[in-house]
PDB file of C-alpha atoms in Angstrom:
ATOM      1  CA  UNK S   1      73.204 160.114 132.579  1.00  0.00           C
ATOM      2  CA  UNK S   2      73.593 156.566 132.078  1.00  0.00           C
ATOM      3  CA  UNK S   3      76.467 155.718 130.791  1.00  0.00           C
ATOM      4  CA  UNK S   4      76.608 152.344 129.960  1.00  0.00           C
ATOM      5  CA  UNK S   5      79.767 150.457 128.740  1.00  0.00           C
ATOM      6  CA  UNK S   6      77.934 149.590 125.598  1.00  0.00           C
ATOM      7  CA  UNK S   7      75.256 151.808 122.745  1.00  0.00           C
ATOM      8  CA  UNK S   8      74.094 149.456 119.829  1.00  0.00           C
ATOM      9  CA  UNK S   9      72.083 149.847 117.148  1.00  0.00           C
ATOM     10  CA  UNK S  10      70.227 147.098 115.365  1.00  0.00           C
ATOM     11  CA  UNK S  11      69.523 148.008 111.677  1.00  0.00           C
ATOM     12  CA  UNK S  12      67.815 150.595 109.928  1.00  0.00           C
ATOM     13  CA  UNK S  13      69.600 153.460 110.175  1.00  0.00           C
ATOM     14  CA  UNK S  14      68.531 155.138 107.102  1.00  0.00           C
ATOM     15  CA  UNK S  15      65.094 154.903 105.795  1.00  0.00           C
ATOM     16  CA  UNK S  16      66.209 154.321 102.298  1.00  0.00           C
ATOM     17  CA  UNK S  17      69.391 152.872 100.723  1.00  0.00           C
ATOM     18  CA  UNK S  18      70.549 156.096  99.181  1.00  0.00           C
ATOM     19  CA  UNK S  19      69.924 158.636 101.349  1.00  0.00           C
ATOM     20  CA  UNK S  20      70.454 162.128 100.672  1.00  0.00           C
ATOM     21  CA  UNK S  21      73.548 163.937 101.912  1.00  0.00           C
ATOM     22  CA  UNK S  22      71.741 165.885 104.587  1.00  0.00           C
ATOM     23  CA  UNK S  23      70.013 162.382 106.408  1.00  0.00           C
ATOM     24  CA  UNK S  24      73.970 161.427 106.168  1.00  0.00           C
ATOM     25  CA  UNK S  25      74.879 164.592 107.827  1.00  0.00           C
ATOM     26  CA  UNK S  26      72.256 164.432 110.544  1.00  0.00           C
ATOM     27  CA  UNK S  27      73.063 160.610 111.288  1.00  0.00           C
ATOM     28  CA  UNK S  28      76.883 161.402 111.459  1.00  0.00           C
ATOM     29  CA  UNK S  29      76.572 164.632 113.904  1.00  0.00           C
ATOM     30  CA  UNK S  30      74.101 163.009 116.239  1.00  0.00           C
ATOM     31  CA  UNK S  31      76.206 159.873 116.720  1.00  0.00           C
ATOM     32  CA  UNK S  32      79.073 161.899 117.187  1.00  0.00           C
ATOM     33  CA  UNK S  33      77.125 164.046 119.459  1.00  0.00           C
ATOM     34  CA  UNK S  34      76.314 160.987 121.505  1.00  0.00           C
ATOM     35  CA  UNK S  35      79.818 159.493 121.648  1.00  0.00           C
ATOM     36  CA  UNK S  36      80.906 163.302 122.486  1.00  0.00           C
ATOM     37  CA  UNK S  37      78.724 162.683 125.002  1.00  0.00           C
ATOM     38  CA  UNK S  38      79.766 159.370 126.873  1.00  0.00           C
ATOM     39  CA  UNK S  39      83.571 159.219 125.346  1.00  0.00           C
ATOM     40  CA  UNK S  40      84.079 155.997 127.037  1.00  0.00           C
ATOM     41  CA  UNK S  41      80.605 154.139 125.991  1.00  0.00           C
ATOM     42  CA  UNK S  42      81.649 151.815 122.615  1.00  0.00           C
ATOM     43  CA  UNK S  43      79.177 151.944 120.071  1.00  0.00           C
ATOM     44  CA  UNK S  44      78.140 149.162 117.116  1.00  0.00           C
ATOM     45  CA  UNK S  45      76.070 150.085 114.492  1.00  0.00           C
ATOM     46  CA  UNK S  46      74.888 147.521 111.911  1.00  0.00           C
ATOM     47  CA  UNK S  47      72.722 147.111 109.159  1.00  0.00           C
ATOM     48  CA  UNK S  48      69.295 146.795 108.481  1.00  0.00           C
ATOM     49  CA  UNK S  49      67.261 145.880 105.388  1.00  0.00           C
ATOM     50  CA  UNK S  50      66.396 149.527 104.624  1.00  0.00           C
ATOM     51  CA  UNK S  51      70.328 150.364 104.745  1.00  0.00           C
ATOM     52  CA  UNK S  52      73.086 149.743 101.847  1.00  0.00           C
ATOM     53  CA  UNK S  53      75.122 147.548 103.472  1.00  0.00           C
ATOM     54  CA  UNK S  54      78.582 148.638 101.376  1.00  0.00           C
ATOM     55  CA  UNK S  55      77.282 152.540 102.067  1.00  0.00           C
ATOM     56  CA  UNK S  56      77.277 152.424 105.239  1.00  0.00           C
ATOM     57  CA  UNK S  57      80.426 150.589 105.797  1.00  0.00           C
ATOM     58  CA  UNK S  58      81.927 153.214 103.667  1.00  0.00           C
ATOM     59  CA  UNK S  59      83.320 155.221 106.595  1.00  0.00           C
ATOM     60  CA  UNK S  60      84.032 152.327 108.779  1.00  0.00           C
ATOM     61  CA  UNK S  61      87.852 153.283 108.990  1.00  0.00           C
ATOM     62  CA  UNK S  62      87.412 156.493 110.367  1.00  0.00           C
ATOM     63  CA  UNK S  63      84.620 155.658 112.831  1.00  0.00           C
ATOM     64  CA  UNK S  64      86.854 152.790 114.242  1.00  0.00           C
ATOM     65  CA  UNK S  65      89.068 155.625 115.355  1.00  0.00           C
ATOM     66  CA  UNK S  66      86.430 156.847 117.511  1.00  0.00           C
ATOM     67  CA  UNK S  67      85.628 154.196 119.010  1.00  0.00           C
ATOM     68  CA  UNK S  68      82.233 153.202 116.716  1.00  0.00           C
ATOM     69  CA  UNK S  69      82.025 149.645 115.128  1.00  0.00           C
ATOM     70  CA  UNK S  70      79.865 149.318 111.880  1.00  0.00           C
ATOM     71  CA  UNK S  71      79.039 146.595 110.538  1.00  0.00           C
ATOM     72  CA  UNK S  72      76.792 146.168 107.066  1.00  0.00           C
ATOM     73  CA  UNK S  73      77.619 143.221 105.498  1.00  0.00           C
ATOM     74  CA  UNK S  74      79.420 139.376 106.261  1.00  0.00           C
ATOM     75  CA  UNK S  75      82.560 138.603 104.430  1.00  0.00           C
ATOM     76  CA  UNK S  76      84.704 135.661 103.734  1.00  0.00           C
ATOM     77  CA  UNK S  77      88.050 134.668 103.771  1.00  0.00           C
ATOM     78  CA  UNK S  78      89.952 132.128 101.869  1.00  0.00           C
ATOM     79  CA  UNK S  79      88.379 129.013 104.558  1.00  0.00           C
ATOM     80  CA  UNK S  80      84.642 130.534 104.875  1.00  0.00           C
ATOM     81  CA  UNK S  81      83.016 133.846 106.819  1.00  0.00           C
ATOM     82  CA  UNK S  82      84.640 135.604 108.654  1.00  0.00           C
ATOM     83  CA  UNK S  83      83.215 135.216 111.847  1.00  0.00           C
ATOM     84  CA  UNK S  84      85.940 137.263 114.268  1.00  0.00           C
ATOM     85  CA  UNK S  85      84.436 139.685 112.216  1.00  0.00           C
ATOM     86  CA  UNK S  86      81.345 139.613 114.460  1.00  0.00           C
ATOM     87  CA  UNK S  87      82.511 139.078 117.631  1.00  0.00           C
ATOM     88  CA  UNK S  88      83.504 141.941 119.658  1.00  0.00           C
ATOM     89  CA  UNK S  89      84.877 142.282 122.784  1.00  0.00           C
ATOM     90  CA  UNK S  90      84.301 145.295 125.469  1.00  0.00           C
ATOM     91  CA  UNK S  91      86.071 146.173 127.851  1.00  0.00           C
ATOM     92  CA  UNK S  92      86.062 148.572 130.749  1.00  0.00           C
ATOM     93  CA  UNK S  93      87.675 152.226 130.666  1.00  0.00           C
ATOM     94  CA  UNK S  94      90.683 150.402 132.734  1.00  0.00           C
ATOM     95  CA  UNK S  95      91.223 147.875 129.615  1.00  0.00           C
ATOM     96  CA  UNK S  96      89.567 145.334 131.384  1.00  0.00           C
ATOM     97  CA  UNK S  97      87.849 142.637 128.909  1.00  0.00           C
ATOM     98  CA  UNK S  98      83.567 142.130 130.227  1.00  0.00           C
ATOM     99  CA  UNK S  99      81.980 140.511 127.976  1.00  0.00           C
ATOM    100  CA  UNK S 100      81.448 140.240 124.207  1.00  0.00           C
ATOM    101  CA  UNK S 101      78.962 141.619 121.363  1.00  0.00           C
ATOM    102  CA  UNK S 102      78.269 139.478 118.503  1.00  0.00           C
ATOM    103  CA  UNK S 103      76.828 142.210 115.615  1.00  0.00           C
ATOM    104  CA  UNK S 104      75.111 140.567 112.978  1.00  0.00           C
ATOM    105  CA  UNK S 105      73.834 142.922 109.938  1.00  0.00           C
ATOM    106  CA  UNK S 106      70.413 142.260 108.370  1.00  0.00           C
ATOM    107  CA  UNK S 107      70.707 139.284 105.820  1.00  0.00           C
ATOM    108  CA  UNK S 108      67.849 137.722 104.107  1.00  0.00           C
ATOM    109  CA  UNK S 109      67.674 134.185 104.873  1.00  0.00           C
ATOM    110  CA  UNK S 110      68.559 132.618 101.631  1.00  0.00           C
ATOM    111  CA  UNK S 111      71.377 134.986 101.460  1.00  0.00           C
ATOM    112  CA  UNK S 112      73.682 134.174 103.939  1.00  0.00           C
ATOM    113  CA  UNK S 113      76.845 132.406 103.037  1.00  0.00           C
ATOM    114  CA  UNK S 114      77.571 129.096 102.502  1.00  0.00           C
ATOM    115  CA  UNK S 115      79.579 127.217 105.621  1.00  0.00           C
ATOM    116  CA  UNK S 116      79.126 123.869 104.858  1.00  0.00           C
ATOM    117  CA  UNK S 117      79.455 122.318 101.150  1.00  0.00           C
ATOM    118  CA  UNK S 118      75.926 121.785  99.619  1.00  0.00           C
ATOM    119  CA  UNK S 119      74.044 123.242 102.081  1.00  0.00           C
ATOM    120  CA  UNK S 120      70.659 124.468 100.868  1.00  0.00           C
ATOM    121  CA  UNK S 121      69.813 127.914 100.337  1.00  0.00           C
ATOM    122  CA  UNK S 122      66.603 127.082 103.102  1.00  0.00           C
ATOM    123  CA  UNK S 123      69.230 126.227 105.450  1.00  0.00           C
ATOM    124  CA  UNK S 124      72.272 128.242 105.279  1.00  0.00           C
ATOM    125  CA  UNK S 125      70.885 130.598 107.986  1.00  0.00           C
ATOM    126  CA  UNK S 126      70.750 127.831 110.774  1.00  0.00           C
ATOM    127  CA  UNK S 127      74.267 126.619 109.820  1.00  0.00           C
ATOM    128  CA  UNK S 128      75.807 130.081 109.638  1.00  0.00           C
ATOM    129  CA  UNK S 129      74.369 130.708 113.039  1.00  0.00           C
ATOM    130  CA  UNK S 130      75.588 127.485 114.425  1.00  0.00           C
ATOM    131  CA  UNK S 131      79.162 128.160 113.153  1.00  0.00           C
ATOM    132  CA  UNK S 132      79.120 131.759 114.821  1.00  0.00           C
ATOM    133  CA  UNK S 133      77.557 130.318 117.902  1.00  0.00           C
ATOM    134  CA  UNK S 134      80.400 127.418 117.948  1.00  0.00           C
ATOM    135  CA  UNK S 135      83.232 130.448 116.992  1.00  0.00           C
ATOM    136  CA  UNK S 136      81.972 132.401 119.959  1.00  0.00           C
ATOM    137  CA  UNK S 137      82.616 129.528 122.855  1.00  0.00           C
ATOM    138  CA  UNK S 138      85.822 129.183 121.848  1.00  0.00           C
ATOM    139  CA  UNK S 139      86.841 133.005 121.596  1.00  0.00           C
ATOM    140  CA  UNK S 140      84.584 133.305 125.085  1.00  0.00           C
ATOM    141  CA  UNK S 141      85.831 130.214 127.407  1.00  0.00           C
ATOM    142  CA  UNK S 142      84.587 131.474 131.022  1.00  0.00           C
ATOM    143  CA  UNK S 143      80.851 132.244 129.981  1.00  0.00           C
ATOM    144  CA  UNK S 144      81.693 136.051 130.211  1.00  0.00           C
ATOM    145  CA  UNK S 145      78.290 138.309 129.170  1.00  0.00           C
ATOM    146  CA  UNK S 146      76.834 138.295 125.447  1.00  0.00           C
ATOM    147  CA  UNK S 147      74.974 140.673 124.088  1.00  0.00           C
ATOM    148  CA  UNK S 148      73.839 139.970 120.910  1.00  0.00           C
ATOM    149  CA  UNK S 149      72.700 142.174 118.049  1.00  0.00           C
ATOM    150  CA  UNK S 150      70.301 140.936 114.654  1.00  0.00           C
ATOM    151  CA  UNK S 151      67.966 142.516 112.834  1.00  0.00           C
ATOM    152  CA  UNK S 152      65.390 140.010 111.945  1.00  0.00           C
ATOM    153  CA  UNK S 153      61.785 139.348 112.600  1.00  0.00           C
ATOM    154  CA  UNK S 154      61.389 136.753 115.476  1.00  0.00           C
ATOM    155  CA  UNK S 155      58.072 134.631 115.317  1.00  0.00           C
ATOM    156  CA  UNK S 156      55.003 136.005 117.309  1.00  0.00           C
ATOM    157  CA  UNK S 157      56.544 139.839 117.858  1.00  0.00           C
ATOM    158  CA  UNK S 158      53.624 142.415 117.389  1.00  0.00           C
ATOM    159  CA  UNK S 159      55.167 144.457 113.783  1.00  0.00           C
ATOM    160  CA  UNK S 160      52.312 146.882 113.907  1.00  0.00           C
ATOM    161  CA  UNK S 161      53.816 149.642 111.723  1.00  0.00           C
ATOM    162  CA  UNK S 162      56.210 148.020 110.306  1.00  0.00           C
ATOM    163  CA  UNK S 163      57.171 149.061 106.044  1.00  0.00           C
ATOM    164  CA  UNK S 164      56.961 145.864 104.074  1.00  0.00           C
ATOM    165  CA  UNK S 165      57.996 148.084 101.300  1.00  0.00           C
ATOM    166  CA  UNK S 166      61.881 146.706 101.657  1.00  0.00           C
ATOM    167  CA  UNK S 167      60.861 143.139 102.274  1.00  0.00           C
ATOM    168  CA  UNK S 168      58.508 141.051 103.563  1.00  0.00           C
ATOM    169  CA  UNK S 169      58.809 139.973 106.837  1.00  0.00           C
ATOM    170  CA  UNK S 170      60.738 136.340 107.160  1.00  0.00           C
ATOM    171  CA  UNK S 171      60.171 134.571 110.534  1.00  0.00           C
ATOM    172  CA  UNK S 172      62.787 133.013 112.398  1.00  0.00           C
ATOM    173  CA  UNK S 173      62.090 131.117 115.711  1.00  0.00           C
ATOM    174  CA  UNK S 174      64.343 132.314 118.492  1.00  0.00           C
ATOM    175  CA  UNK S 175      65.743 128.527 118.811  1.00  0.00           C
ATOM    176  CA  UNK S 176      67.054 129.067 115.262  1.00  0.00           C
ATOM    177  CA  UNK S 177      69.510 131.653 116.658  1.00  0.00           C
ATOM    178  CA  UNK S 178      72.233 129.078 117.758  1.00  0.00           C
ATOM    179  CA  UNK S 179      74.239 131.578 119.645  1.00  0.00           C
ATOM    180  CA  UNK S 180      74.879 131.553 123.405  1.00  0.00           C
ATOM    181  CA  UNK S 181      73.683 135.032 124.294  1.00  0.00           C
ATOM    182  CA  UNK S 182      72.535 136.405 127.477  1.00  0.00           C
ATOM    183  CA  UNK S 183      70.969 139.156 126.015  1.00  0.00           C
ATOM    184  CA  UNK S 184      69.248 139.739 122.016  1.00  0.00           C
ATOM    185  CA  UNK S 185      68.864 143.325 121.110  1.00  0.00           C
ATOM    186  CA  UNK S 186      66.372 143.004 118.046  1.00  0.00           C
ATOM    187  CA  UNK S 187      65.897 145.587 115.474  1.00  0.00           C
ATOM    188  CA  UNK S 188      63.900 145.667 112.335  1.00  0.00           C
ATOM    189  CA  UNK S 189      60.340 145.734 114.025  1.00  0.00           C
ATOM    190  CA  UNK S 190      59.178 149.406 115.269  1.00  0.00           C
ATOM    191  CA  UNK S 191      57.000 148.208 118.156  1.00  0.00           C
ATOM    192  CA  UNK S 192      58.987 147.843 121.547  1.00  0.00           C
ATOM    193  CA  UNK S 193      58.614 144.349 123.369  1.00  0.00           C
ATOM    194  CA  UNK S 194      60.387 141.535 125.216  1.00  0.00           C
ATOM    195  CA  UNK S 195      59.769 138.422 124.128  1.00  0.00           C
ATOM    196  CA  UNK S 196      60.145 134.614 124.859  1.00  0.00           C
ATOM    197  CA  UNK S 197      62.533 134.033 127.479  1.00  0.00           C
ATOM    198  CA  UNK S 198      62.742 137.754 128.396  1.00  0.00           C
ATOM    199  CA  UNK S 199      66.162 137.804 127.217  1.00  0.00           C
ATOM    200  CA  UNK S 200      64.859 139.010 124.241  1.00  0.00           C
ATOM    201  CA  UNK S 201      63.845 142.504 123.140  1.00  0.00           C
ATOM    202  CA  UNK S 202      63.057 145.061 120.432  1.00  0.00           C
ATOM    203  CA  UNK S 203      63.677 148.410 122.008  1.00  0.00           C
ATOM    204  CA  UNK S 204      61.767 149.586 119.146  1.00  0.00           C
ATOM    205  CA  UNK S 205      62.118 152.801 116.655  1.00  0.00           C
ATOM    206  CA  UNK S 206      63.374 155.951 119.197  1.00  0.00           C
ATOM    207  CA  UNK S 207      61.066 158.285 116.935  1.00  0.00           C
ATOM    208  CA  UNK S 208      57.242 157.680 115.627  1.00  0.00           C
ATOM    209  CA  UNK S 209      58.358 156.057 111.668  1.00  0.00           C
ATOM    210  CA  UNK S 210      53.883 156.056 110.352  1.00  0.00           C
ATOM    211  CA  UNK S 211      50.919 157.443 112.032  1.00  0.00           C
ATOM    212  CA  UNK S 212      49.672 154.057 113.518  1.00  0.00           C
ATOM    213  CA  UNK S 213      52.447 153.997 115.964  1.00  0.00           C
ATOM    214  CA  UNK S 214      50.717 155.032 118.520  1.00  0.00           C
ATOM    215  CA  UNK S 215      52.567 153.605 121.467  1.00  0.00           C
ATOM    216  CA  UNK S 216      54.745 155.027 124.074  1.00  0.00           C
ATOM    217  CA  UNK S 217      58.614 155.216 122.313  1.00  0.00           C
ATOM    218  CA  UNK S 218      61.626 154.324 123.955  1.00  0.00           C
ATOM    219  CA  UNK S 219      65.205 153.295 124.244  1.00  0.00           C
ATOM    220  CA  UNK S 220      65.930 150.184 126.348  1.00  0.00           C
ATOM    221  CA  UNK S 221      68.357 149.839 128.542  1.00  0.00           C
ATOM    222  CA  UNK S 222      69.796 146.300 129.977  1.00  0.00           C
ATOM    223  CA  UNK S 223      71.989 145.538 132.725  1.00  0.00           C
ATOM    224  CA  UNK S 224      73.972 142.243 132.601  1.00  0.00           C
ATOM    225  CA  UNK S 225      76.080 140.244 135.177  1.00  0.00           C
ATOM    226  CA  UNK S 226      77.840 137.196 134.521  1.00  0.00           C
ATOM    227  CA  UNK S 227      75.331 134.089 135.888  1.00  0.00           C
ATOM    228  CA  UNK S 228      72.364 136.075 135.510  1.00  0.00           C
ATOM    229  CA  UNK S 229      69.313 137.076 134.021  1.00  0.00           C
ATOM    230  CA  UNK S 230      69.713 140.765 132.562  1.00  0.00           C
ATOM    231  CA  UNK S 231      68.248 143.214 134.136  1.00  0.00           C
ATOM    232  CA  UNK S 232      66.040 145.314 131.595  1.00  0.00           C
ATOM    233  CA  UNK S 233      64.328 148.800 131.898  1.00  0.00           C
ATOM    234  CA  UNK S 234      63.303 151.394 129.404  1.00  0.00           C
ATOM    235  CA  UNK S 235      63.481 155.164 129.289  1.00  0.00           C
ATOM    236  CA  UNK S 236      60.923 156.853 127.510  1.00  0.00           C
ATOM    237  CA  UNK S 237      61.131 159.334 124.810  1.00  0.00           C
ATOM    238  CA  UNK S 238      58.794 162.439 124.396  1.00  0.00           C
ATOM    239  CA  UNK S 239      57.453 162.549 120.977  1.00  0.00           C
ATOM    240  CA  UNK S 240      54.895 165.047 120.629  1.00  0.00           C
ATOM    241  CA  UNK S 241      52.686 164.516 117.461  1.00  0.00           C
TER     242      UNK S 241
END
């Protein structure tokens, strides 16, 4: 009914990091169902820290075909990361380029790559993300829209519900996030909310993941326009318990 331009998916797509072959199968039919559904929508699907990064990448190939990006993991080349890697532009069914997504996998904060020689491990987050932010102006010149994708815990979100069981929850301040985006689709934390600037948002788990989530369920959906402030709404989703 909608039918945006643009379906991501922030992290967590799999409750554990080997799933069995039948949580495979149901992930793979219902986001082929979806695409099915809306064949001109583009879809990016990254990580989370309950995914395997390398499994889910593993039929990356053949989704590309269809029009589905996934992303699990950052990788380097020869001069650093690869940060066209995680840039991505859409465009409109008539080829027309509208603005960019930068997809960035889950990545535990002493984990991410080194950009900069002898950077410490407490640090390489904020440097990474000022690289990518600095790789984006010059791949987006005219300001076009930028939605942005992470799955990370941002400092003062509500996480009621959330499993600690893969990780305990690392902070990050927004500001920390050195990346020109007009838009921040969060994922790692069930509970849906918009946060900070309003530019922000966790659209939140689409299904009930523990007992004590007892609040309304959704999927979020943001309008954005070059200039101005997006334009954010939410559809709820029925979940009978």
């Amino acid at each position: 009914e909608e039918k945006p331009d643009l379906m991501v998916i922030s992290g967590d797509i799999y409750h554990k990091t080997a799933p069995s072959n039948s949580v495979m199968r149901l992930f793979v039919e219902h986001l082929d169902a979806i695409r099915q559904a809306c064949p001109s929508m583009m879809i990016v699907v990254t990580a989370g820290n309950h995914d395997g990064s390398s499994r889910l990448e593993v039929n990356r190939s053949l989704w590309s075909h269809l029009g589905v990006t996934v992303l699990g993991r950052i990788e380097r080349k020869d001069d650093g990361p690869d940060f066209d890697r995680h840039i991505l532009p859409v465009t409109s069914p008539d080829g027309v380029l509208t603005g960019y997504v930068v997809a960035l996998p889950h990545v535990f904060p002493h984990s991410f790559p080194q950009v900069e020689e002898d950077t410490p491990r407490e640090e390489r987050q904020r440097v990474f993300m000022r690289h990518l932010g600095n790789r984006l102006r010059e791949v987006n010149p005219d300001g076009l829209p930028v939605v942005m994708m992470a799955h990370l815990a941002v400092a003062g979100s509500d996480y009621t519900g959330h499993d600690q069981s893969r990780g305990c929850m690392d902070f990050i301040d927004a500001s920390e996030l050195e990346v020109p985006y007009d838009y921040l689709a969060l994922g790692h934390i069930h509970c849906p909310q918009t946060l900070n600037t309003g530019r922000e948002r966790y659209s939140g788990s689409p299904v009930p993941v523990s007992f004590d989530e007892d609040y309304q369920h959704s999927v979020t959906v943001a309008e954005l326009e070059k200039g101005q402030e997006p334009v954010i709404r939410t559809v709820d989703i029925d979940n009978p318990i």
